[in-house]
Amino acid sequence: MAQNNAAVQKQAVLIKKNISFAANYSYSAYPDYNIDSLCLITAKKTAKLMSGSNFSNTYYKSLGLKLAVEIKDKTNVKVFNFGYDCGGTRRVITHPIIQWKNVIGKTFAYNLSAKINCNFFEIHQLKSKGRNLYLLIGVEAGDSNCYQGIAYVIEIKGDKLILDFPAFVNHPYLNLCNREFEFDENTQTLTSLLEHASVPFPLTYSINAQGDYSKDQNANKKLEELIGEDYRKEPSIFYLKFNGQQFVKKTKR
């Protein structure tokens, strides 16, 4: 037990050191330093530390982690962040780590930055019979012309975290430039509004740039049809309603 506690403490010290370095990183001071690799390794170590443990939010804060969102239900989903300023147009690159509990209270964690970089600031439970589905909403800088608005649906299934739940046709998330997402839990309605008074980013390009989820061209077409009509209007705003299985076009506002 003492050896195990000593190993945990050693890991915690290393994680705190790495997160502190990342938070104060400056490209001009360390132009050849592989900060991406450091953060990926640190995020992986942090998820391992957080799995099977019941440390307090205060303890995680002492390591340099920011509690971004939390939902106080039986799964107690939490998302913690750390990151670094890349010095370029993407600015701060966020590394989220997600933590949850199963039905007997055992704690699990996953390095969500292995899938997506995003500063999540909202979490909502989706109404779905027999499923623990949650909608995460956040933002992340893309480049000087694109501020990414992200809506990501996850499923908690005991000790498993499902990250490819097909909530948006075959996609688990929407990642659209310069969009602001809002969700009404009562009506289960997701609203997406163009955040800036500008021309909407080409939708076809955005949908086709969603990694492995964009390989299915038929699904891409269905997703574009789902949101495209109102997306291209002025003002650019669309509404989707969660029907218990996925988001569909909202017919009445």
Coordinates of C-alpha atoms in Angstrom, one line a residue:
M1 CA 0.0 0.0 0.0
A2 CA 2.8 2.4 0.9
Q3 CA 4.6 1.6 -2.3
N4 CA 1.4 2.2 -4.3
N5 CA 0.8 5.6 -2.6
A6 CA 4.4 6.6 -3.2
A7 CA 4.0 5.8 -6.9
V8 CA 0.8 7.8 -7.1
Q9 CA 2.4 10.7 -5.4
K10 CA 5.4 10.5 -7.8
Q11 CA 3.0 10.6 -10.8
A12 CA 1.1 13.6 -9.3
V13 CA 4.3 15.6 -8.9
L14 CA 5.3 14.9 -12.5
I15 CA 1.9 15.8 -13.8
K16 CA 1.9 19.1 -11.8
K17 CA 5.3 19.9 -13.1
N18 CA 4.3 19.2 -16.7
I19 CA 1.0 21.1 -16.5
S20 CA 2.8 24.1 -15.0
F21 CA 5.4 24.1 -17.7
A22 CA 2.7 23.9 -20.4
A23 CA 0.7 26.8 -18.9
N24 CA 3.8 29.0 -18.9
Y25 CA 5.2 27.7 -22.3
S26 CA 6.3 30.3 -24.8
Y27 CA 7.2 29.3 -28.3
S28 CA 9.8 32.1 -28.6
A29 CA 11.6 30.8 -25.5
Y30 CA 11.4 27.1 -26.6
P31 CA 11.1 27.0 -30.4
D32 CA 12.4 23.4 -30.8
Y33 CA 10.5 22.0 -27.8
N34 CA 7.9 19.3 -28.6
I35 CA 5.1 20.7 -26.4
D36 CA 2.5 18.7 -28.2
S37 CA 4.1 15.4 -27.2
L38 CA 4.5 16.6 -23.6
C39 CA 0.8 17.5 -23.3
L40 CA -0.4 14.2 -24.9
I41 CA 1.8 12.2 -22.5
T42 CA 0.7 14.3 -19.5
A43 CA -3.0 14.0 -20.5
K44 CA -2.6 10.2 -20.7
K45 CA -0.8 10.1 -17.3
T46 CA -3.5 12.3 -15.8
A47 CA -6.3 10.0 -17.0
K48 CA -4.5 7.1 -15.4
L49 CA -4.1 8.9 -12.1
M50 CA -7.8 9.9 -12.1
S51 CA -9.0 6.4 -12.8
G52 CA -10.0 4.4 -9.7
S53 CA -9.4 7.4 -7.4
N54 CA -11.7 9.6 -5.5
F55 CA -9.5 12.7 -5.1
S56 CA -11.4 16.0 -4.6
N57 CA -11.8 18.7 -7.1
T58 CA -9.5 20.8 -4.9
Y59 CA -6.7 18.2 -5.2
Y60 CA -7.0 18.2 -9.0
K61 CA -6.9 22.0 -9.0
S62 CA -3.6 21.8 -7.0
L63 CA -2.2 19.9 -9.9
G64 CA -3.1 22.7 -12.3
L65 CA -6.3 21.1 -13.7
K66 CA -9.3 23.3 -14.3
L67 CA -12.8 21.8 -13.6
A68 CA -14.6 22.8 -16.8
V69 CA -18.0 21.1 -16.4
E70 CA -19.6 18.7 -14.0
I71 CA -23.1 17.1 -13.7
K72 CA -24.1 15.8 -10.3
D73 CA -26.1 12.7 -11.1
K74 CA -25.4 9.0 -10.7
T75 CA -22.5 9.1 -13.3
N76 CA -21.0 12.4 -11.9
V77 CA -19.4 13.2 -15.2
K78 CA -16.6 15.8 -14.9
V79 CA -14.3 17.4 -17.5
F80 CA -11.0 18.8 -16.4
N81 CA -8.8 20.9 -18.7
F82 CA -5.2 22.0 -19.1
G83 CA -3.4 23.5 -22.1
Y84 CA -0.8 25.7 -23.6
D85 CA -0.6 28.8 -25.8
C86 CA 0.9 27.7 -29.1
G87 CA 1.8 31.3 -30.0
G88 CA 0.1 30.9 -33.4
T89 CA -3.5 31.6 -34.6
R90 CA -4.8 28.6 -32.7
R91 CA -3.7 30.3 -29.5
V92 CA -4.5 28.0 -26.4
I93 CA -4.8 24.3 -27.3
T94 CA -7.0 22.6 -24.7
H95 CA -6.5 19.1 -23.4
P96 CA -9.7 17.8 -21.8
I97 CA -9.8 14.8 -19.5
I98 CA -13.2 13.2 -18.7
Q99 CA -14.0 11.4 -15.4
W100 CA -17.2 9.4 -14.5
K101 CA -18.6 6.8 -12.1
N102 CA -20.4 3.5 -12.7
V103 CA -23.4 2.3 -10.8
I104 CA -21.4 1.0 -7.8
G105 CA -19.4 4.3 -7.6
K106 CA -16.2 3.1 -9.1
T107 CA -14.3 6.0 -10.8
F108 CA -13.0 5.9 -14.4
A109 CA -11.3 8.5 -16.6
Y110 CA -10.3 9.0 -20.2
N111 CA -8.0 11.3 -22.1
L112 CA -10.6 13.1 -24.3
S113 CA -7.9 15.1 -26.0
A114 CA -7.0 11.9 -27.8
K115 CA -10.2 12.5 -29.8
I116 CA -10.7 16.3 -29.7
N117 CA -9.2 19.5 -28.4
C118 CA -12.0 21.6 -26.9
N119 CA -12.7 23.9 -24.0
F120 CA -16.0 22.5 -22.9
F121 CA -18.1 24.8 -20.7
E122 CA -21.5 23.1 -20.7
I123 CA -22.9 19.6 -20.1
H124 CA -26.5 18.6 -20.5
Q125 CA -28.3 15.2 -20.0
L126 CA -30.2 14.0 -23.1
K127 CA -33.5 12.3 -22.6
S128 CA -33.1 8.7 -23.8
K129 CA -34.7 5.6 -22.5
G130 CA -32.2 3.2 -21.0
R131 CA -29.1 5.3 -22.0
N132 CA -26.9 7.7 -20.2
L133 CA -26.3 10.3 -22.9
Y134 CA -24.8 13.7 -22.4
L135 CA -24.2 16.7 -24.6
L136 CA -21.0 18.6 -24.2
I137 CA -20.8 22.1 -25.6
G138 CA -17.5 24.0 -26.0
V139 CA -15.3 26.2 -28.2
E140 CA -11.7 26.0 -29.4
A141 CA -9.7 28.4 -31.6
G142 CA -9.1 27.0 -35.1
D143 CA -7.2 29.7 -36.9
S144 CA -7.6 33.5 -37.5
N145 CA -10.7 32.9 -39.5
C146 CA -12.3 30.1 -37.6
Y147 CA -13.4 29.8 -33.9
Q148 CA -14.8 26.3 -33.6
G149 CA -18.1 25.8 -31.9
I150 CA -18.4 22.2 -30.8
A151 CA -21.4 20.1 -29.7
Y152 CA -20.3 16.5 -28.7
V153 CA -22.6 13.7 -27.6
I154 CA -21.1 11.0 -25.3
E155 CA -22.6 7.9 -23.7
I156 CA -21.7 6.4 -20.3
K157 CA -22.2 2.7 -20.2
G158 CA -21.0 1.5 -16.9
D159 CA -17.2 1.5 -17.0
K160 CA -17.2 2.3 -20.7
L161 CA -17.2 5.7 -22.4
I162 CA -18.8 5.7 -25.9
L163 CA -17.3 8.5 -28.0
D164 CA -18.8 7.5 -31.4
F165 CA -22.5 7.6 -30.6
P166 CA -24.2 8.6 -33.9
A167 CA -26.2 11.6 -32.7
F168 CA -25.8 13.7 -35.8
V169 CA -26.5 11.2 -38.6
N170 CA -23.3 9.2 -38.2
H171 CA -21.3 11.8 -36.3
P172 CA -21.0 12.1 -32.5
Y173 CA -20.3 15.8 -32.8
L174 CA -20.7 18.9 -34.8
N175 CA -17.6 21.1 -35.2
L176 CA -18.5 24.3 -37.1
C177 CA -16.7 27.5 -37.6
N178 CA -17.8 30.6 -35.7
R179 CA -20.9 29.0 -34.3
E180 CA -22.5 29.5 -30.9
F181 CA -24.4 26.4 -29.6
E182 CA -27.2 26.6 -27.0
F183 CA -29.3 23.7 -25.6
D184 CA -32.7 23.8 -24.0
E185 CA -33.0 20.7 -21.7
N186 CA -36.8 21.1 -21.4
T187 CA -37.5 20.9 -25.2
Q188 CA -34.2 19.0 -26.0
T189 CA -33.5 21.6 -28.7
L190 CA -30.0 22.5 -29.9
T191 CA -29.7 25.9 -31.4
S192 CA -26.7 26.9 -33.6
L193 CA -26.2 30.6 -34.4
L194 CA -23.5 32.3 -36.5
E195 CA -21.5 34.1 -33.7
H196 CA -20.2 36.8 -36.0
A197 CA -21.9 38.9 -38.6
S198 CA -20.1 37.2 -41.5
V199 CA -20.7 34.7 -44.3
P200 CA -21.1 31.2 -42.9
F201 CA -18.0 28.9 -43.4
P202 CA -18.6 26.5 -46.4
L203 CA -20.7 23.7 -44.8
T204 CA -19.6 21.0 -47.3
Y205 CA -16.0 21.6 -46.4
S206 CA -16.7 21.5 -42.7
I207 CA -18.6 18.2 -42.8
N208 CA -16.0 16.6 -45.1
A209 CA -13.2 17.6 -42.6
Q210 CA -14.5 15.6 -39.6
G211 CA -11.9 12.9 -39.8
D212 CA -13.0 9.2 -40.0
Y213 CA -16.7 10.2 -39.7
S214 CA -16.5 11.9 -43.1
K215 CA -15.5 8.8 -45.0
D216 CA -19.2 7.9 -45.6
Q217 CA -20.3 10.3 -48.4
N218 CA -23.9 9.3 -48.1
A219 CA -23.9 10.2 -44.4
N220 CA -22.2 13.5 -45.2
K221 CA -24.9 14.4 -47.6
K222 CA -27.7 13.5 -45.1
L223 CA -26.0 15.7 -42.4
E224 CA -25.6 18.6 -44.9
E225 CA -29.3 18.3 -45.7
L226 CA -30.2 18.2 -42.0
I227 CA -28.7 21.6 -41.2
G228 CA -27.9 23.2 -44.6
E229 CA -31.1 25.0 -45.4
D230 CA -31.2 27.2 -42.3
Y231 CA -27.4 27.3 -42.0
R232 CA -27.1 29.2 -45.3
K233 CA -29.9 31.7 -44.6
E234 CA -29.4 35.1 -43.1
P235 CA -29.3 35.2 -40.2
S236 CA -27.5 31.8 -40.2
I237 CA -29.3 29.8 -37.5
F238 CA -30.6 26.3 -37.3
Y239 CA -32.5 24.2 -34.7
L240 CA -32.2 20.5 -34.0
K241 CA -34.3 18.4 -31.6
F242 CA -33.1 15.3 -29.8
N243 CA -35.7 12.5 -30.3
G244 CA -34.2 10.0 -27.8
Q245 CA -31.9 8.5 -30.4
Q246 CA -30.4 11.3 -32.5
F247 CA -30.8 14.9 -33.4
V248 CA -33.4 15.6 -36.1
K249 CA -34.7 18.8 -37.8
K250 CA -37.0 20.8 -35.5
T251 CA -40.1 21.6 -37.5
K252 CA -41.7 24.0 -35.0
R253 CA -39.9 26.6 -33.0

